[in-house]
Amino acid sequence: MTVHQDLRRPDASTDAVPDSDETTRRPGTTAEWWRSAVIYQIYPRSFSDSSGDGIGDLPGITARLGALDALGVDAIWLSPFMTSPQKDAGYDVTDYCDVDPIFGTLSDFDALLARAHSLGIRVIVDLVPNHSSDQHEWFQQALTAAPGSPERARYIFREGKGPEGQEPPNNWQSIFGGPAWTRITEADGTPGQWYLHLFDSSQPDFDWSQEEVKQEFRRILRFWLDRGVDGFRVDVAHGLVKDQDFPDYTPDADAASMGGEATPAPYFEQSAVHEVYRDWRLVLEEYAGDRALCGEAWVSSVEKAALWVRPDEMHQTFNFQYLEASWDAQQLRGVINDSLRAFNAVGAPSTWVLSNHDVVRHATRLALTGENPQGTGIGPDYPGLPDRETGLARARAATALMLALPGSAYIYQGEELGLDEVHDLPDEARQDPTWFRTAGERYGRDGCRVPLPWAADADDFGFTAGGTPWLPQPERWRGLARDVQQADPDSTLSLYRRMLSLRSEHDLGLGELNWLGGRSEHVLMFSNQDVVVLANTGTSSVPLPTGHEVLLASSALEGDQVPGDCTVWLRRHAG
Ligand code: NOJ
């Protein structure tokens, strides 16, 4: 069992905010695990299938935890595996305190947790508090109850506009496309009220002004904390509270689908949402050990993101500014500085992330030449596809930069194999609600969710025990299968292993970044602990600094030159 520390983070008011660009200091005087952890996201449907139904499951994960131990991760985050009709791949929950049969049972979860802890790997579970499934008992009760009843009050039901109430209460659009309101038929068969769903119509939003909703989620938190989880990733953490006037609102056409506009939508970033997390923080503090909350809040700046991790709120929040930065030294330097400064100011670690189950995989994304708004996805007709070699070189270099930064980093399953986005899925295989709700106009997120290749020569690359993978795997992944890469010292998997091992050996997660300047506008160079990092985002080679030993290079060096799209970690020669 992992030994949990019970350390509180320092009072943010005592943390100095750095006054120069050149040194951005982490305040970490304590070593809570989440300040520096490398957290590996498991998308259970696509990780490993032990039952043979073509969908990954919890026993499949447990059986493969050794691979993650060998990789060297500190924690795993499991995307939802709770009971669900799977209309949005599990982000539509009917029972928050049970496991969906396609993924296994609660005992399977306990076994997974025990195995992970025995390997020293922490486990974070995904919590979906903004909405439930429309099959949730509460929503079913709301449908048969009368307007104005306590059962309806748990969700957001409103009368429609127009003489017959035939128009939605306002013009809000679902993040997956189409209207954000659906009209119900009342128990007597007449057209009735409308309910709000920021996502699919099968995902009705809870009304977080209701005490009963708050109580229920405290119960759910305690249920998983009692089982021993180390924390929660909180879905749509910026969306729970809505502007109670429900004003009309039209988002910018090119905004990320999950939010992040300079002037927030009336359903995102409402100040009262922070009360929810202050309350949850107290629930977590009832428990021994170092339990953590990580918020998924798509906001327009790291300063805003830092509002989620003030000392009495969450422990971490995703740094989507970093994910959205291009492979460009100046942009990256800006976002790294802004992040360290903003998170330091509230006493929180910065987090770093390049891929997850909602965005185009970074081995493809970083070399796209066209637009790619979050959530839209790319398909076979996408005009700006990169060549794979460039994409992979950039991905390896970008990850080598990310994993050298102080703070906590997230890795999405498959990126350690250098997997690219499967843009060429056949239309009939696609399952993302975005694809259906936009009548195929937006491809959505299936391309980053394709099941992992474990063994090059096995059927379905060893993903499933005899089934048909729920999304087809591309033939080109054969050469990227884990077993092939394991034996190859130059593989992406070997690079990730080495990065994680050196990151831990040199304690980079708890280090301090000091910029070293003067090379080229395309180059980033800094020190962290005793490691010097040079990332060349340009296309021309730059000389290796002299007097250093190369600890790792994300691609082959050209003599004493660092080629374009390459990151190196160095250590100064003694003496
Ligand atoms: C964010 C999740 O990451 C995404 O996959 C999901 O579709 C939405 N929230 C709705 O729960």
mmCIF file of C-alpha atoms and ligand atoms in Angstrom, residues 43 77 88 91-92 126 128 131 176 199 203 233 235-236 258 296 298 357-358 433 445 449, ligand 1:
data_model
loop_
_atom_site.group_PDB
_atom_site.id
_atom_site.type_symbol
_atom_site.label_atom_id
_atom_site.label_comp_id
_atom_site.label_asym_id
_atom_site.label_seq_id
_atom_site.Cartn_x
_atom_site.Cartn_y
_atom_site.Cartn_z
ATOM 1 C CA TYR A 43 -9.451 5.813 -21.125
ATOM 2 C CA TRP A 77 -6.574 8.921 -13.779
ATOM 3 C CA ASP A 88 -21.046 9.924 -24.255
ATOM 4 C CA TYR A 91 -19.652 10.848 -19.215
ATOM 5 C CA ASP A 92 -23.380 10.155 -18.813
ATOM 6 C CA ASP A 126 -13.372 10.893 -12.906
ATOM 7 C CA VAL A 128 -19.115 14.018 -13.575
ATOM 8 C CA HIS A 131 -24.971 16.422 -15.561
ATOM 9 C CA PHE A 176 -21.843 18.942 -29.092
ATOM 10 C CA PHE A 199 -23.923 18.441 -23.851
ATOM 11 C CA GLN A 203 -27.024 14.434 -20.363
ATOM 12 C CA ARG A 233 -10.673 14.625 -11.865
ATOM 13 C CA ASP A 235 -15.509 17.024 -15.310
ATOM 14 C CA VAL A 236 -16.667 20.436 -16.630
ATOM 15 C CA MET A 258 -15.591 23.517 -23.922
ATOM 16 C CA GLU A 296 -11.288 20.373 -15.886
ATOM 17 C CA TRP A 298 -11.535 25.445 -19.979
ATOM 18 C CA HIS A 357 -9.468 12.093 -24.906
ATOM 19 C CA ASP A 358 -11.039 15.355 -26.159
ATOM 20 C CA PRO A 433 -22.210 12.435 -30.069
ATOM 21 C CA ARG A 445 -13.090 12.992 -30.764
ATOM 22 C CA ARG A 449 -9.846 7.212 -28.593
HETATM 23 C C1 NOJ B 1 -15.539 16.780 -20.656
HETATM 24 C C2 NOJ B 1 -15.083 15.387 -20.967
HETATM 25 O O1 NOJ B 1 -13.692 15.361 -20.980
HETATM 26 C C3 NOJ B 1 -15.707 15.028 -22.280
HETATM 27 O O2 NOJ B 1 -15.187 13.837 -22.804
HETATM 28 C C4 NOJ B 1 -17.201 14.932 -22.083
HETATM 29 O O3 NOJ B 1 -17.824 14.658 -23.326
HETATM 30 C C5 NOJ B 1 -17.755 16.239 -21.537
HETATM 31 N N1 NOJ B 1 -16.952 16.761 -20.471
HETATM 32 C C6 NOJ B 1 -19.149 16.036 -21.012
HETATM 33 O O4 NOJ B 1 -19.116 15.297 -19.832
#
